[in-house]
């Protein structure tokens, strides 16, 4: 009996160390998962803020298009034309949405909180078309539809987030 007691004396230490190693691995894994979930939540919050900012800019552009006088689409004040690629007029040179330092965007009127930069938009005008379903009465002018492409970009809480939304708008 004495011999087996002396052989097992060190086993308690080995088993305890193995259990401590397993607990350390489980705790480390739990911390990594917690950190990852916190990052995911932060990125989601940032993305939602940027999306809401872009939507606010798009709504303001639609409000502008509902006004009586739109002005001239000459490449100023965020008003551009959609032209053929060979057309080099300033009115056809809309800024790239991906270049954050590009000029020609219109900022929103209200100051949105919790965003890194205020959202912006541009409006591009398509060629006007006549209503193909209109009656061809001799004394009635044809309805003309004007189509616009609204591009709005919003920024989130951090400087790394950018959401771009586009919508088409018809005005007659």
Tab-separated table of C-alpha atoms in Angstrom:
chain	number	residue	atom	x	y	z
A	1	UNK	CA	0.000	0.000	0.000
A	2	UNK	CA	2.750	2.377	0.768
A	3	UNK	CA	4.209	2.049	-2.658
A	4	UNK	CA	0.987	3.032	-4.476
A	5	UNK	CA	0.479	6.023	-2.164
A	6	UNK	CA	3.888	7.423	-3.078
A	7	UNK	CA	3.279	6.877	-6.802
A	8	UNK	CA	0.026	8.913	-6.752
A	9	UNK	CA	1.263	11.874	-4.766
A	10	UNK	CA	2.141	14.004	-7.822
A	11	UNK	CA	-1.054	13.186	-9.744
A	12	UNK	CA	-3.132	15.769	-7.859
A	13	UNK	CA	-0.802	18.507	-9.034
A	14	UNK	CA	-0.887	17.293	-12.664
A	15	UNK	CA	-4.697	16.983	-12.704
A	16	UNK	CA	-5.046	20.437	-11.131
A	17	UNK	CA	-2.725	21.980	-13.707
A	18	UNK	CA	-4.622	20.344	-16.579
A	19	UNK	CA	-7.945	21.628	-15.196
A	20	UNK	CA	-6.463	25.126	-14.791
A	21	UNK	CA	-5.247	25.005	-18.399
A	22	UNK	CA	-8.715	24.013	-19.619
A	23	UNK	CA	-10.345	26.799	-17.576
A	24	UNK	CA	-7.843	29.314	-18.958
A	25	UNK	CA	-8.597	28.261	-22.537
A	26	UNK	CA	-12.370	28.490	-21.930
A	27	UNK	CA	-12.041	31.935	-20.286
A	28	UNK	CA	-9.802	33.209	-23.080
A	29	UNK	CA	-12.244	31.978	-25.701
A	30	UNK	CA	-15.143	33.642	-23.880
A	31	UNK	CA	-13.253	36.952	-23.784
A	32	UNK	CA	-12.502	36.773	-27.504
A	33	UNK	CA	-16.152	36.071	-28.308
A	34	UNK	CA	-17.253	38.946	-26.104
A	35	UNK	CA	-14.818	41.316	-27.796
A	36	UNK	CA	-15.943	40.155	-31.234
A	37	UNK	CA	-19.608	40.671	-30.369
A	38	UNK	CA	-18.851	44.146	-29.063
A	39	UNK	CA	-17.101	45.029	-32.327
A	40	UNK	CA	-20.013	43.658	-34.345
A	41	UNK	CA	-22.467	45.740	-32.307
A	42	UNK	CA	-20.345	48.870	-32.806
A	43	UNK	CA	-20.083	48.309	-36.554
A	44	UNK	CA	-23.815	47.716	-36.789
A	45	UNK	CA	-24.528	50.933	-34.897
A	46	UNK	CA	-22.121	52.798	-37.174
A	47	UNK	CA	-23.724	51.342	-40.300
A	48	UNK	CA	-27.258	52.146	-39.120
A	49	UNK	CA	-26.278	55.755	-38.330
A	50	UNK	CA	-24.721	56.142	-41.792
A	51	UNK	CA	-27.782	54.612	-43.474
A	52	UNK	CA	-30.164	56.914	-41.605
A	53	UNK	CA	-28.022	59.916	-42.520
A	54	UNK	CA	-28.053	58.915	-46.198
A	55	UNK	CA	-31.825	58.439	-46.067
A	56	UNK	CA	-32.211	61.916	-44.532
A	57	UNK	CA	-30.203	63.392	-47.415
A	58	UNK	CA	-32.292	61.492	-49.976
A	59	UNK	CA	-35.534	62.771	-48.384
A	60	UNK	CA	-34.225	66.330	-48.523
A	61	UNK	CA	-33.379	65.876	-52.218
A	62	UNK	CA	-36.909	64.596	-52.866
A	63	UNK	CA	-38.311	67.619	-51.026
A	64	UNK	CA	-36.204	69.815	-53.298
A	65	UNK	CA	-37.588	68.052	-56.388
A	66	UNK	CA	-41.134	68.727	-55.193
A	67	UNK	CA	-40.542	72.483	-55.247
A	68	UNK	CA	-41.988	74.577	-58.048
A	69	UNK	CA	-38.751	75.891	-59.547
A	70	UNK	CA	-35.773	73.553	-59.686
A	71	UNK	CA	-33.327	75.841	-61.376
A	72	UNK	CA	-30.822	74.877	-64.026
A	73	UNK	CA	-29.023	71.534	-64.015
A	74	UNK	CA	-25.639	72.982	-64.922
A	75	UNK	CA	-23.275	71.151	-62.581
A	76	UNK	CA	-23.648	73.613	-59.716
A	77	UNK	CA	-25.435	73.246	-56.378
A	78	UNK	CA	-25.592	69.462	-56.726
A	79	UNK	CA	-27.669	69.598	-59.947
A	80	UNK	CA	-26.293	67.588	-62.868
A	81	UNK	CA	-27.476	66.055	-66.108
A	82	UNK	CA	-27.070	62.439	-67.144
A	83	UNK	CA	-25.331	62.690	-70.496
A	84	UNK	CA	-23.559	60.489	-72.985
A	85	UNK	CA	-19.950	59.662	-72.192
A	86	UNK	CA	-18.702	61.884	-75.031
A	87	UNK	CA	-20.378	64.985	-73.518
A	88	UNK	CA	-17.768	67.032	-71.630
A	89	UNK	CA	-19.948	69.829	-70.295
A	90	UNK	CA	-19.697	70.703	-66.601
A	91	UNK	CA	-23.371	69.806	-66.229
A	92	UNK	CA	-22.498	66.186	-67.052
A	93	UNK	CA	-19.569	65.874	-64.658
A	94	UNK	CA	-21.226	64.541	-61.502
A	95	UNK	CA	-18.840	63.809	-58.626
A	96	UNK	CA	-17.874	60.267	-57.747
A	97	UNK	CA	-19.712	59.076	-54.638
A	98	UNK	CA	-16.691	57.066	-53.506
A	99	UNK	CA	-14.316	60.054	-53.338
A	100	UNK	CA	-15.020	61.603	-49.971
A	101	UNK	CA	-13.234	64.850	-50.801
A	102	UNK	CA	-15.131	65.445	-54.056
A	103	UNK	CA	-16.914	68.767	-54.478
A	104	UNK	CA	-20.361	69.468	-55.863
A	105	UNK	CA	-22.440	67.754	-53.183
A	106	UNK	CA	-25.244	69.481	-51.300
A	107	UNK	CA	-25.192	69.093	-47.516
A	108	UNK	CA	-28.379	68.582	-45.533
A	109	UNK	CA	-29.938	71.588	-43.839
A	110	UNK	CA	-30.388	70.075	-40.398
A	111	UNK	CA	-27.379	69.126	-38.313
A	112	UNK	CA	-27.610	65.428	-37.583
A	113	UNK	CA	-26.116	64.281	-34.312
A	114	UNK	CA	-23.887	61.236	-33.884
A	115	UNK	CA	-22.362	61.315	-37.361
A	116	UNK	CA	-18.763	61.990	-38.326
A	117	UNK	CA	-19.758	64.216	-41.245
A	118	UNK	CA	-23.095	65.631	-42.373
A	119	UNK	CA	-24.788	63.696	-45.225
A	120	UNK	CA	-24.800	64.990	-48.792
A	121	UNK	CA	-26.678	64.449	-52.032
A	122	UNK	CA	-26.620	65.179	-55.741
A	123	UNK	CA	-29.466	65.096	-58.245
A	124	UNK	CA	-28.968	64.002	-61.839
A	125	UNK	CA	-31.592	64.749	-64.483
A	126	UNK	CA	-32.442	62.298	-67.233
A	127	UNK	CA	-33.808	63.435	-70.583
A	128	UNK	CA	-37.522	64.282	-70.334
A	129	UNK	CA	-39.959	61.904	-72.026
A	130	UNK	CA	-43.544	62.254	-73.094
A	131	UNK	CA	-46.156	60.027	-71.507
A	132	UNK	CA	-46.574	57.051	-73.871
A	133	UNK	CA	-50.071	56.369	-72.514
A	134	UNK	CA	-51.398	59.893	-72.997
A	135	UNK	CA	-54.410	60.549	-75.205
A	136	UNK	CA	-53.528	62.086	-78.559
A	137	UNK	CA	-56.245	64.753	-78.559
A	138	UNK	CA	-55.559	67.629	-80.919
A	139	UNK	CA	-56.146	70.342	-78.337
A	140	UNK	CA	-54.376	68.667	-75.395
A	141	UNK	CA	-50.617	68.917	-74.913
A	142	UNK	CA	-48.804	65.706	-74.086
A	143	UNK	CA	-47.756	65.106	-70.518
A	144	UNK	CA	-44.025	65.264	-70.032
A	145	UNK	CA	-42.313	63.162	-67.415
A	146	UNK	CA	-39.037	64.225	-65.925
A	147	UNK	CA	-36.904	61.556	-64.290
A	148	UNK	CA	-34.165	62.185	-61.767
A	149	UNK	CA	-31.546	60.067	-60.081
A	150	UNK	CA	-30.838	60.992	-56.474
A	151	UNK	CA	-27.547	59.849	-55.000
A	152	UNK	CA	-27.165	60.437	-51.276
A	153	UNK	CA	-24.271	59.483	-49.054
A	154	UNK	CA	-24.273	59.343	-45.298
A	155	UNK	CA	-21.482	58.952	-42.809
A	156	UNK	CA	-21.592	57.059	-39.547
A	157	UNK	CA	-20.101	57.685	-36.144
A	158	UNK	CA	-16.595	56.757	-37.262
A	159	UNK	CA	-14.757	58.151	-40.246
A	160	UNK	CA	-14.570	54.665	-41.793
A	161	UNK	CA	-18.271	54.244	-42.532
A	162	UNK	CA	-20.019	55.410	-45.663
A	163	UNK	CA	-23.443	54.380	-46.952
A	164	UNK	CA	-24.694	55.409	-50.380
A	165	UNK	CA	-28.350	55.207	-51.380
A	166	UNK	CA	-29.824	55.976	-54.768
A	167	UNK	CA	-33.409	56.493	-55.757
A	168	UNK	CA	-35.248	57.394	-58.916
A	169	UNK	CA	-37.793	60.173	-58.865
A	170	UNK	CA	-40.446	60.986	-61.451
A	171	UNK	CA	-41.924	64.423	-61.772
A	172	UNK	CA	-44.682	65.452	-64.150
